[in-house]
Each structure stands twice: as structure tokens, then as C-alpha cells.
Amino acid sequence: MDKQEYVILLDAQGEAIGTEEKYAVHTSDTPLHLAFSCWLFDSQGKCLVTRRALSKKAWPGVWTNSVCGHPQTDETFEQAIERRCHEEIGVGIASITVVEPAFRYRETDPSGIVENEICPVYAALATSSVQPNLDEVMDYRWVEFEALLRALEATPWAFSPWMVKEAAAARAALRAFAAACQ
């Protein structure tokens, strides 16, 4: 049996105030909670974008950055990122680097589900091939990073809102990470 996944609830100042079951907390009135987002790059500096499975509760079928998730109370962000990379896309990673530590957003998907997160943004180097978990990811692509940035600016509606905002907030750091991978 899989371990039950929780989110760490936060007060307005970002301090932990408890936990709640992950699927129960994501509603039309989602409380502020802790998350992370990670952009994966390959050794050519290409970025992995994923398309969320149609079975996802929020933003099903939407293209987004490589991996997102929620750290558990017993793990660091780096451990959580490694866990989710393995669970979602079957990828080993290295060089986990925070690129936007203070990212925070609140967005509502078309069904009314709210994401309300303090969500540090990371970049990492993929060290193995993608083997997607089809319950999480229905499709994926390795894309040139500059082309991705242009697509995010030209068609923001085609991507998750957090991906668009993260790219704007962490553009320089993500560019630097992609260049360092080559």
C-alpha cells in the first residue's frame, strides 16, 4: 500500500501550522500550504515539459514544468524532489539548485479547484531517461529552453499558470542553469 501523502499547512507568514491529506485539502477553498516545483534539464540544456494526466484533480491535461509536489514533514526539499522525480517520471537527478526560493502563488483551475502555495522553484539535471507514470503524466517533451520561454510569452493559456509565473520570476536563474548543463 502506498504511503498517504499530506501537505504542510502554513500561516500567512509561511510558518507550519499542521498537516492535511493532500487530496482533501485541494478544494475551492484550499488553504496556504508548502509545495515545490522543479525544472529538469538534460546535458544539452533542453528542458523537460510534461503534460498532466487527465485523471489529475487540478489542471488535468495541461502542459507544465517537469515536476511539482509537496514535501512531507520528514523530508527536505531535495529529498521530496528526488522522490517526485522518481514517482512521476522515473528520472534520476543531480545538481538540485534552488532558483526562486520565495515563489508564492494562488490560482484557480477551470473546475474551481484552487492551488494556494508557497512553492520554492528548483532546477536539476536529469541523469536517466524519462519513464512516465501515466497516472501523473500523459505526455512529455524535451524542448529548447529559449523556445519554451517564447511559447510561454506567446501562449500562456496553453501552460499551467504556475509555470508561466515561475518562468517570469526565475528566468535568469533558469537560463544560467540550462547553460551550465551544456
Short mmCIF file of N, CA and C in Angstrom, two decimals:
data_model
loop_
_atom_site.label_atom_id
_atom_site.label_comp_id
_atom_site.label_asym_id
_atom_site.label_seq_id
_atom_site.Cartn_x
_atom_site.Cartn_y
_atom_site.Cartn_z
N MET A 1 0.84 -1.19 0.00
CA MET A 1 0.00 0.00 0.00
C MET A 1 0.88 1.24 0.00
N ASP A 2 0.50 2.25 -0.77
CA ASP A 2 1.26 3.49 -0.84
C ASP A 2 1.07 4.29 0.44
N LYS A 3 2.12 4.99 0.81
CA LYS A 3 2.08 5.88 1.96
C LYS A 3 1.12 7.04 1.65
N GLN A 4 0.28 7.39 2.62
CA GLN A 4 -0.64 8.52 2.46
C GLN A 4 0.19 9.80 2.34
N GLU A 5 -0.14 10.66 1.38
CA GLU A 5 0.61 11.89 1.20
C GLU A 5 -0.17 13.06 1.78
N TYR A 6 0.55 13.92 2.49
CA TYR A 6 -0.02 15.08 3.15
C TYR A 6 0.60 16.36 2.60
N VAL A 7 -0.02 17.48 2.92
CA VAL A 7 0.60 18.78 2.67
C VAL A 7 0.83 19.43 4.02
N ILE A 8 1.84 20.28 4.07
CA ILE A 8 2.14 21.03 5.28
C ILE A 8 1.41 22.36 5.17
N LEU A 9 0.47 22.58 6.07
CA LEU A 9 -0.31 23.82 6.08
C LEU A 9 0.53 24.95 6.66
N LEU A 10 0.32 26.17 6.14
CA LEU A 10 1.11 27.32 6.54
C LEU A 10 0.22 28.47 6.96
N ASP A 11 0.73 29.30 7.89
CA ASP A 11 0.03 30.54 8.20
C ASP A 11 0.44 31.61 7.18
N ALA A 12 -0.10 32.79 7.31
CA ALA A 12 0.16 33.86 6.33
C ALA A 12 1.63 34.24 6.26
N GLN A 13 2.39 33.99 7.32
CA GLN A 13 3.82 34.30 7.33
C GLN A 13 4.68 33.13 6.83
N GLY A 14 4.04 32.02 6.44
CA GLY A 14 4.76 30.87 5.92
C GLY A 14 5.25 29.90 6.97
N GLU A 15 4.73 29.99 8.19
CA GLU A 15 5.12 29.08 9.27
C GLU A 15 4.19 27.87 9.28
N ALA A 16 4.74 26.69 9.49
CA ALA A 16 3.95 25.46 9.52
C ALA A 16 2.98 25.48 10.69
N ILE A 17 1.72 25.10 10.40
CA ILE A 17 0.69 25.08 11.45
C ILE A 17 -0.04 23.73 11.51
N GLY A 18 0.39 22.76 10.72
CA GLY A 18 -0.24 21.45 10.74
C GLY A 18 -0.12 20.76 9.40
N THR A 19 -0.83 19.65 9.27
CA THR A 19 -0.84 18.89 8.02
C THR A 19 -2.28 18.52 7.67
N GLU A 20 -2.47 18.21 6.41
CA GLU A 20 -3.79 17.79 5.92
C GLU A 20 -3.55 16.83 4.76
N GLU A 21 -4.45 15.88 4.58
CA GLU A 21 -4.33 14.93 3.49
C GLU A 21 -4.35 15.69 2.16
N LYS A 22 -3.46 15.33 1.25
CA LYS A 22 -3.23 16.07 0.00
C LYS A 22 -4.50 16.25 -0.83
N TYR A 23 -5.25 15.20 -1.07
CA TYR A 23 -6.42 15.32 -1.94
C TYR A 23 -7.58 16.02 -1.24
N ALA A 24 -7.68 15.88 0.07
CA ALA A 24 -8.76 16.54 0.81
C ALA A 24 -8.57 18.05 0.86
N VAL A 25 -7.33 18.51 0.87
CA VAL A 25 -7.05 19.94 1.04
C VAL A 25 -7.29 20.74 -0.25
N HIS A 26 -7.15 20.12 -1.40
CA HIS A 26 -7.30 20.82 -2.68
C HIS A 26 -8.77 20.91 -3.06
N THR A 27 -9.37 22.06 -2.75
CA THR A 27 -10.79 22.31 -2.98
C THR A 27 -10.93 23.72 -3.56
N SER A 28 -12.14 24.23 -3.53
CA SER A 28 -12.36 25.61 -3.97
C SER A 28 -11.90 26.62 -2.92
N ASP A 29 -11.50 26.13 -1.75
CA ASP A 29 -11.02 26.99 -0.67
C ASP A 29 -9.74 26.42 -0.08
N THR A 30 -8.78 26.09 -0.92
CA THR A 30 -7.53 25.45 -0.49
C THR A 30 -6.74 26.37 0.43
N PRO A 31 -6.37 25.88 1.62
CA PRO A 31 -5.55 26.71 2.50
C PRO A 31 -4.11 26.81 1.98
N LEU A 32 -3.40 27.84 2.43
CA LEU A 32 -2.00 28.00 2.07
C LEU A 32 -1.21 26.80 2.57
N HIS A 33 -0.37 26.26 1.68
CA HIS A 33 0.44 25.10 2.06
C HIS A 33 1.77 25.12 1.32
N LEU A 34 2.66 24.23 1.74
CA LEU A 34 4.02 24.18 1.21
C LEU A 34 4.09 23.23 0.01
N ALA A 35 4.81 23.65 -1.01
CA ALA A 35 5.00 22.84 -2.21
C ALA A 35 6.40 23.09 -2.76
N PHE A 36 6.69 22.51 -3.91
CA PHE A 36 7.91 22.81 -4.65
C PHE A 36 7.62 22.58 -6.11
N SER A 37 8.46 23.17 -6.94
CA SER A 37 8.37 22.99 -8.38
C SER A 37 9.79 22.81 -8.89
N CYS A 38 9.99 21.89 -9.83
CA CYS A 38 11.35 21.64 -10.33
C CYS A 38 11.34 21.58 -11.86
N TRP A 39 12.29 22.27 -12.44
CA TRP A 39 12.51 22.27 -13.89
C TRP A 39 13.72 21.39 -14.16
N LEU A 40 13.56 20.34 -14.97
CA LEU A 40 14.67 19.45 -15.29
C LEU A 40 15.27 19.79 -16.64
N PHE A 41 16.58 19.68 -16.70
CA PHE A 41 17.34 19.94 -17.92
C PHE A 41 18.19 18.72 -18.24
N ASP A 42 18.47 18.52 -19.53
CA ASP A 42 19.37 17.44 -19.92
C ASP A 42 20.77 18.01 -20.18
N SER A 43 21.68 17.18 -20.60
CA SER A 43 23.07 17.61 -20.79
C SER A 43 23.26 18.52 -21.99
N GLN A 44 22.21 18.72 -22.81
CA GLN A 44 22.27 19.69 -23.90
C GLN A 44 21.58 21.01 -23.52
N GLY A 45 21.09 21.10 -22.28
CA GLY A 45 20.41 22.31 -21.83
C GLY A 45 18.94 22.37 -22.22
N LYS A 46 18.40 21.26 -22.76
CA LYS A 46 16.97 21.22 -23.08
C LYS A 46 16.18 21.02 -21.78
N CYS A 47 14.96 21.55 -21.78
CA CYS A 47 14.10 21.50 -20.61
C CYS A 47 12.98 20.47 -20.83
N LEU A 48 12.67 19.72 -19.79
CA LEU A 48 11.59 18.74 -19.85
C LEU A 48 10.27 19.40 -19.45
N VAL A 49 9.30 19.38 -20.37
CA VAL A 49 7.94 19.81 -20.04
C VAL A 49 7.06 18.57 -20.04
N THR A 50 6.09 18.55 -19.14
CA THR A 50 5.21 17.41 -19.00
C THR A 50 3.76 17.84 -19.15
N ARG A 51 2.95 16.92 -19.59
CA ARG A 51 1.51 17.18 -19.69
C ARG A 51 0.81 16.36 -18.61
N ARG A 52 0.11 17.04 -17.73
CA ARG A 52 -0.55 16.40 -16.61
C ARG A 52 -1.59 15.39 -17.09
N ALA A 53 -1.65 14.25 -16.41
CA ALA A 53 -2.63 13.21 -16.75
C ALA A 53 -4.04 13.76 -16.64
N LEU A 54 -4.94 13.21 -17.45
CA LEU A 54 -6.34 13.64 -17.41
C LEU A 54 -7.02 13.28 -16.09
N SER A 55 -6.45 12.36 -15.33
CA SER A 55 -7.01 11.96 -14.04
C SER A 55 -6.61 12.89 -12.90
N LYS A 56 -5.73 13.87 -13.15
CA LYS A 56 -5.31 14.80 -12.10
C LYS A 56 -6.50 15.64 -11.64
N LYS A 57 -6.56 15.93 -10.35
CA LYS A 57 -7.68 16.69 -9.78
C LYS A 57 -7.69 18.14 -10.27
N ALA A 58 -6.53 18.74 -10.37
CA ALA A 58 -6.43 20.14 -10.81
C ALA A 58 -5.61 20.22 -12.10
N TRP A 59 -6.04 21.05 -13.00
CA TRP A 59 -5.38 21.28 -14.29
C TRP A 59 -5.08 19.98 -15.04
N PRO A 60 -6.08 19.09 -15.20
CA PRO A 60 -5.83 17.87 -15.98
C PRO A 60 -5.53 18.20 -17.43
N GLY A 61 -4.56 17.48 -18.01
CA GLY A 61 -4.23 17.64 -19.42
C GLY A 61 -3.43 18.87 -19.77
N VAL A 62 -3.03 19.66 -18.79
CA VAL A 62 -2.31 20.91 -19.03
C VAL A 62 -0.80 20.66 -19.07
N TRP A 63 -0.12 21.33 -19.99
CA TRP A 63 1.34 21.28 -20.07
C TRP A 63 1.92 22.12 -18.93
N THR A 64 2.98 21.60 -18.33
CA THR A 64 3.59 22.28 -17.19
C THR A 64 5.08 21.97 -17.14
N ASN A 65 5.74 22.53 -16.13
CA ASN A 65 7.16 22.24 -15.94
C ASN A 65 7.34 20.77 -15.55
N SER A 66 8.56 20.36 -15.32
CA SER A 66 8.90 18.95 -15.21
C SER A 66 8.20 18.21 -14.08
N VAL A 67 8.30 18.71 -12.86
CA VAL A 67 7.79 18.00 -11.68
C VAL A 67 7.36 19.01 -10.62
N CYS A 68 6.27 18.72 -9.96
CA CYS A 68 5.82 19.51 -8.81
C CYS A 68 5.39 18.55 -7.72
N GLY A 69 5.32 19.04 -6.50
CA GLY A 69 4.86 18.19 -5.41
C GLY A 69 4.88 18.91 -4.09
N HIS A 70 4.72 18.13 -3.05
CA HIS A 70 4.63 18.65 -1.69
C HIS A 70 5.62 17.89 -0.81
N PRO A 71 6.53 18.61 -0.15
CA PRO A 71 7.43 17.91 0.77
C PRO A 71 6.63 17.37 1.96
N GLN A 72 7.05 16.24 2.47
CA GLN A 72 6.43 15.66 3.65
C GLN A 72 7.18 16.15 4.89
N THR A 73 6.60 15.97 6.04
CA THR A 73 7.21 16.51 7.27
C THR A 73 8.57 15.90 7.57
N ASP A 74 8.84 14.73 7.05
CA ASP A 74 10.09 14.04 7.36
C ASP A 74 11.13 14.13 6.24
N GLU A 75 10.97 15.07 5.30
CA GLU A 75 11.93 15.14 4.21
C GLU A 75 12.29 16.58 3.86
N THR A 76 13.51 16.74 3.33
CA THR A 76 13.97 18.03 2.84
C THR A 76 13.35 18.28 1.46
N PHE A 77 13.47 19.51 0.97
CA PHE A 77 13.00 19.77 -0.39
C PHE A 77 13.73 18.87 -1.38
N GLU A 78 15.04 18.72 -1.22
CA GLU A 78 15.82 17.90 -2.15
C GLU A 78 15.33 16.45 -2.14
N GLN A 79 15.05 15.91 -0.97
CA GLN A 79 14.53 14.54 -0.89
C GLN A 79 13.15 14.45 -1.55
N ALA A 80 12.31 15.45 -1.33
CA ALA A 80 10.98 15.46 -1.93
C ALA A 80 11.06 15.54 -3.45
N ILE A 81 11.97 16.36 -3.96
CA ILE A 81 12.15 16.49 -5.40
C ILE A 81 12.62 15.16 -5.99
N GLU A 82 13.59 14.52 -5.37
CA GLU A 82 14.06 13.22 -5.85
C GLU A 82 12.93 12.20 -5.83
N ARG A 83 12.14 12.18 -4.77
CA ARG A 83 11.01 11.26 -4.66
C ARG A 83 10.00 11.48 -5.79
N ARG A 84 9.60 12.73 -6.00
CA ARG A 84 8.59 13.01 -7.03
C ARG A 84 9.14 12.77 -8.44
N CYS A 85 10.42 13.06 -8.68
CA CYS A 85 11.01 12.75 -10.00
C CYS A 85 10.93 11.25 -10.27
N HIS A 86 11.18 10.46 -9.25
CA HIS A 86 11.09 9.01 -9.40
C HIS A 86 9.64 8.58 -9.60
N GLU A 87 8.71 9.09 -8.76
CA GLU A 87 7.31 8.67 -8.81
C GLU A 87 6.59 9.14 -10.08
N GLU A 88 6.83 10.37 -10.51
CA GLU A 88 6.09 10.94 -11.63
C GLU A 88 6.67 10.56 -12.99
N ILE A 89 8.00 10.64 -13.10
CA ILE A 89 8.60 10.47 -14.43
C ILE A 89 9.76 9.48 -14.49
N GLY A 90 10.02 8.80 -13.38
CA GLY A 90 11.03 7.76 -13.37
C GLY A 90 12.44 8.22 -13.66
N VAL A 91 12.77 9.47 -13.32
CA VAL A 91 14.06 10.06 -13.67
C VAL A 91 14.94 10.21 -12.44
N GLY A 92 16.22 9.85 -12.60
CA GLY A 92 17.22 10.18 -11.60
C GLY A 92 17.70 11.59 -11.86
N ILE A 93 18.11 12.29 -10.80
CA ILE A 93 18.53 13.69 -10.96
C ILE A 93 19.79 13.97 -10.16
N ALA A 94 20.44 15.08 -10.52
CA ALA A 94 21.63 15.57 -9.83
C ALA A 94 21.60 17.09 -9.86
N SER A 95 22.48 17.69 -9.12
CA SER A 95 22.69 19.15 -9.13
C SER A 95 21.41 19.94 -8.83
N ILE A 96 20.66 19.50 -7.82
CA ILE A 96 19.43 20.22 -7.45
C ILE A 96 19.81 21.60 -6.94
N THR A 97 19.22 22.63 -7.56
CA THR A 97 19.57 24.02 -7.27
C THR A 97 18.31 24.86 -7.11
N VAL A 98 18.21 25.61 -6.03
CA VAL A 98 17.06 26.49 -5.87
C VAL A 98 17.28 27.71 -6.77
N VAL A 99 16.26 28.06 -7.56
CA VAL A 99 16.36 29.20 -8.48
C VAL A 99 15.40 30.33 -8.12
N GLU A 100 14.42 30.06 -7.29
CA GLU A 100 13.49 31.10 -6.82
C GLU A 100 12.92 30.64 -5.47
N PRO A 101 13.61 30.95 -4.38
CA PRO A 101 13.23 30.40 -3.07
C PRO A 101 11.93 30.95 -2.49
N ALA A 102 11.51 32.12 -2.90
CA ALA A 102 10.35 32.77 -2.26
C ALA A 102 9.10 32.77 -3.14
N PHE A 103 9.03 31.91 -4.15
CA PHE A 103 7.88 31.90 -5.05
C PHE A 103 6.60 31.52 -4.30
N ARG A 104 5.54 32.27 -4.57
CA ARG A 104 4.24 32.04 -3.94
C ARG A 104 3.16 32.38 -4.96
N TYR A 105 2.11 31.58 -5.01
CA TYR A 105 1.03 31.87 -5.95
C TYR A 105 -0.29 31.30 -5.44
N ARG A 106 -1.37 31.84 -5.99
CA ARG A 106 -2.72 31.33 -5.76
C ARG A 106 -3.44 31.42 -7.10
N GLU A 107 -3.94 30.29 -7.59
CA GLU A 107 -4.62 30.22 -8.88
C GLU A 107 -5.79 29.24 -8.78
N THR A 108 -6.81 29.49 -9.59
CA THR A 108 -7.99 28.63 -9.62
C THR A 108 -8.10 28.00 -11.00
N ASP A 109 -8.26 26.66 -11.04
CA ASP A 109 -8.39 25.98 -12.33
C ASP A 109 -9.84 26.09 -12.83
N PRO A 110 -10.11 25.72 -14.08
CA PRO A 110 -11.45 25.89 -14.64
C PRO A 110 -12.56 25.16 -13.87
N SER A 111 -12.22 24.11 -13.12
CA SER A 111 -13.24 23.38 -12.35
C SER A 111 -13.50 24.03 -10.99
N GLY A 112 -12.69 25.04 -10.63
CA GLY A 112 -12.86 25.71 -9.35
C GLY A 112 -11.88 25.27 -8.28
N ILE A 113 -11.02 24.29 -8.58
CA ILE A 113 -10.01 23.85 -7.62
C ILE A 113 -8.93 24.93 -7.51
N VAL A 114 -8.56 25.25 -6.28
CA VAL A 114 -7.58 26.30 -6.02
C VAL A 114 -6.24 25.69 -5.63
N GLU A 115 -5.17 26.24 -6.17
CA GLU A 115 -3.81 25.99 -5.67
C GLU A 115 -3.41 27.24 -4.92
N ASN A 116 -2.89 27.08 -3.72
CA ASN A 116 -2.52 28.20 -2.86
C ASN A 116 -1.25 27.79 -2.15
N GLU A 117 -0.10 28.14 -2.73
CA GLU A 117 1.15 27.55 -2.28
C GLU A 117 2.29 28.55 -2.11
N ILE A 118 3.09 28.28 -1.09
CA ILE A 118 4.45 28.79 -1.04
C ILE A 118 5.26 27.67 -1.66
N CYS A 119 5.92 27.98 -2.78
CA CYS A 119 6.40 26.94 -3.68
C CYS A 119 7.80 27.28 -4.21
N PRO A 120 8.87 27.05 -3.43
CA PRO A 120 10.21 27.30 -3.96
C PRO A 120 10.41 26.58 -5.29
N VAL A 121 11.12 27.25 -6.19
CA VAL A 121 11.36 26.71 -7.53
C VAL A 121 12.81 26.24 -7.62
N TYR A 122 12.98 25.04 -8.16
CA TYR A 122 14.29 24.41 -8.30
C TYR A 122 14.55 24.06 -9.76
N ALA A 123 15.82 23.85 -10.05
CA ALA A 123 16.26 23.27 -11.32
C ALA A 123 17.15 22.08 -10.97
N ALA A 124 17.18 21.09 -11.85
CA ALA A 124 18.03 19.92 -11.63
C ALA A 124 18.41 19.32 -12.98
N LEU A 125 19.46 18.54 -12.96
CA LEU A 125 19.95 17.84 -14.15
C LEU A 125 19.39 16.43 -14.16
N ALA A 126 18.71 16.04 -15.22
CA ALA A 126 18.21 14.67 -15.38
C ALA A 126 19.39 13.76 -15.70
N THR A 127 19.47 12.61 -15.02
CA THR A 127 20.59 11.70 -15.22
C THR A 127 20.16 10.36 -15.82
N SER A 128 18.89 10.22 -16.13
CA SER A 128 18.40 9.00 -16.76
C SER A 128 17.21 9.34 -17.67
N SER A 129 16.77 8.38 -18.43
CA SER A 129 15.68 8.62 -19.37
C SER A 129 14.33 8.71 -18.65
N VAL A 130 13.39 9.36 -19.31
CA VAL A 130 12.05 9.54 -18.76
C VAL A 130 11.24 8.26 -18.93
N GLN A 131 10.61 7.84 -17.84
CA GLN A 131 9.68 6.71 -17.86
C GLN A 131 8.44 7.16 -17.09
N PRO A 132 7.52 7.85 -17.78
CA PRO A 132 6.41 8.49 -17.07
C PRO A 132 5.45 7.51 -16.40
N ASN A 133 4.97 7.92 -15.24
CA ASN A 133 3.88 7.25 -14.55
C ASN A 133 2.61 7.81 -15.19
N LEU A 134 1.87 7.02 -15.91
CA LEU A 134 0.73 7.51 -16.68
C LEU A 134 -0.42 8.01 -15.79
N ASP A 135 -0.38 7.71 -14.51
CA ASP A 135 -1.35 8.30 -13.58
C ASP A 135 -1.00 9.75 -13.26
N GLU A 136 0.22 10.16 -13.57
CA GLU A 136 0.70 11.50 -13.29
C GLU A 136 0.92 12.33 -14.56
N VAL A 137 1.53 11.70 -15.56
CA VAL A 137 1.98 12.41 -16.77
C VAL A 137 1.52 11.65 -18.01
N MET A 138 0.77 12.34 -18.88
CA MET A 138 0.27 11.67 -20.09
C MET A 138 1.17 11.88 -21.30
N ASP A 139 2.08 12.86 -21.23
CA ASP A 139 2.97 13.13 -22.35
C ASP A 139 4.13 13.98 -21.83
N TYR A 140 5.20 14.03 -22.58
CA TYR A 140 6.34 14.86 -22.21
C TYR A 140 7.15 15.20 -23.45
N ARG A 141 7.93 16.26 -23.35
CA ARG A 141 8.81 16.70 -24.44
C ARG A 141 10.06 17.35 -23.86
N TRP A 142 11.19 17.11 -24.49
CA TRP A 142 12.42 17.86 -24.21
C TRP A 142 12.44 19.00 -25.22
N VAL A 143 12.54 20.23 -24.76
CA VAL A 143 12.46 21.39 -25.65
C VAL A 143 13.62 22.35 -25.40
N GLU A 144 13.98 23.08 -26.45
CA GLU A 144 14.97 24.13 -26.32
C GLU A 144 14.43 25.17 -25.34
N PHE A 145 15.24 25.56 -24.37
CA PHE A 145 14.75 26.44 -23.32
C PHE A 145 14.29 27.79 -23.85
N GLU A 146 15.05 28.40 -24.76
CA GLU A 146 14.65 29.71 -25.27
C GLU A 146 13.34 29.62 -26.05
N ALA A 147 13.13 28.52 -26.77
CA ALA A 147 11.86 28.33 -27.49
C ALA A 147 10.71 28.18 -26.49
N LEU A 148 10.96 27.51 -25.39
CA LEU A 148 9.95 27.37 -24.35
C LEU A 148 9.58 28.73 -23.77
N LEU A 149 10.58 29.56 -23.48
CA LEU A 149 10.29 30.89 -22.95
C LEU A 149 9.44 31.70 -23.92
N ARG A 150 9.74 31.60 -25.22
CA ARG A 150 8.94 32.31 -26.23
C ARG A 150 7.50 31.79 -26.24
N ALA A 151 7.33 30.48 -26.13
CA ALA A 151 5.99 29.88 -26.12
C ALA A 151 5.20 30.32 -24.88
N LEU A 152 5.88 30.39 -23.74
CA LEU A 152 5.20 30.83 -22.52
C LEU A 152 4.71 32.27 -22.64
N GLU A 153 5.49 33.11 -23.31
CA GLU A 153 5.08 34.51 -23.50
C GLU A 153 3.98 34.63 -24.55
N ALA A 154 4.06 33.85 -25.63
CA ALA A 154 3.09 33.96 -26.73
C ALA A 154 1.76 33.29 -26.42
N THR A 155 1.79 32.16 -25.69
CA THR A 155 0.57 31.38 -25.43
C THR A 155 0.50 30.95 -23.96
N PRO A 156 0.46 31.87 -23.03
CA PRO A 156 0.46 31.48 -21.62
C PRO A 156 -0.73 30.60 -21.24
N TRP A 157 -1.84 30.74 -21.94
CA TRP A 157 -3.03 29.94 -21.68
C TRP A 157 -2.81 28.45 -21.95
N ALA A 158 -1.77 28.10 -22.70
CA ALA A 158 -1.51 26.70 -23.04
C ALA A 158 -0.71 25.96 -21.98
N PHE A 159 -0.32 26.66 -20.90
CA PHE A 159 0.52 26.08 -19.85
C PHE A 159 -0.10 26.32 -18.48
N SER A 160 0.38 25.59 -17.50
CA SER A 160 -0.10 25.82 -16.13
C SER A 160 0.25 27.25 -15.70
N PRO A 161 -0.61 27.89 -14.93
CA PRO A 161 -0.33 29.27 -14.52
C PRO A 161 0.93 29.38 -13.66
N TRP A 162 1.22 28.37 -12.85
CA TRP A 162 2.43 28.45 -12.03
C TRP A 162 3.68 28.37 -12.90
N MET A 163 3.64 27.60 -13.98
CA MET A 163 4.79 27.51 -14.87
C MET A 163 5.08 28.86 -15.50
N VAL A 164 4.05 29.53 -15.97
CA VAL A 164 4.21 30.84 -16.59
C VAL A 164 4.81 31.83 -15.59
N LYS A 165 4.28 31.85 -14.38
CA LYS A 165 4.76 32.78 -13.35
C LYS A 165 6.18 32.44 -12.89
N GLU A 166 6.48 31.15 -12.76
CA GLU A 166 7.83 30.73 -12.37
C GLU A 166 8.85 31.15 -13.42
N ALA A 167 8.50 30.96 -14.70
CA ALA A 167 9.43 31.34 -15.77
C ALA A 167 9.72 32.83 -15.73
N ALA A 168 8.71 33.63 -15.45
CA ALA A 168 8.92 35.07 -15.37
C ALA A 168 9.77 35.44 -14.16
N ALA A 169 9.52 34.78 -13.02
CA ALA A 169 10.23 35.10 -11.78
C ALA A 169 11.67 34.60 -11.77
N ALA A 170 11.92 33.46 -12.40
CA ALA A 170 13.23 32.81 -12.30
C ALA A 170 13.94 32.70 -13.64
N ARG A 171 13.55 33.50 -14.62
CA ARG A 171 14.08 33.40 -15.99
C ARG A 171 15.61 33.40 -16.02
N ALA A 172 16.24 34.35 -15.40
CA ALA A 172 17.71 34.46 -15.46
C ALA A 172 18.38 33.26 -14.80
N ALA A 173 17.88 32.83 -13.66
CA ALA A 173 18.48 31.69 -12.96
C ALA A 173 18.27 30.40 -13.75
N LEU A 174 17.10 30.22 -14.36
CA LEU A 174 16.85 29.03 -15.17
C LEU A 174 17.73 29.03 -16.41
N ARG A 175 17.90 30.20 -17.05
CA ARG A 175 18.81 30.31 -18.21
C ARG A 175 20.23 29.92 -17.82
N ALA A 176 20.68 30.42 -16.68
CA ALA A 176 22.04 30.13 -16.22
C ALA A 176 22.20 28.63 -15.93
N PHE A 177 21.19 28.02 -15.34
CA PHE A 177 21.26 26.59 -15.05
C PHE A 177 21.31 25.80 -16.36
N ALA A 178 20.45 26.14 -17.31
CA ALA A 178 20.43 25.44 -18.60
C ALA A 178 21.78 25.55 -19.30
N ALA A 179 22.38 26.74 -19.26
CA ALA A 179 23.69 26.94 -19.90
C ALA A 179 24.76 26.10 -19.21
N ALA A 180 24.68 26.00 -17.89
CA ALA A 180 25.68 25.24 -17.12
C ALA A 180 25.58 23.74 -17.40
N CYS A 181 24.43 23.28 -17.84
CA CYS A 181 24.24 21.85 -18.13
C CYS A 181 24.97 21.41 -19.40
N GLN A 182 25.25 22.36 -20.29
CA GLN A 182 25.82 22.03 -21.59
C GLN A 182 27.32 21.85 -21.51
#
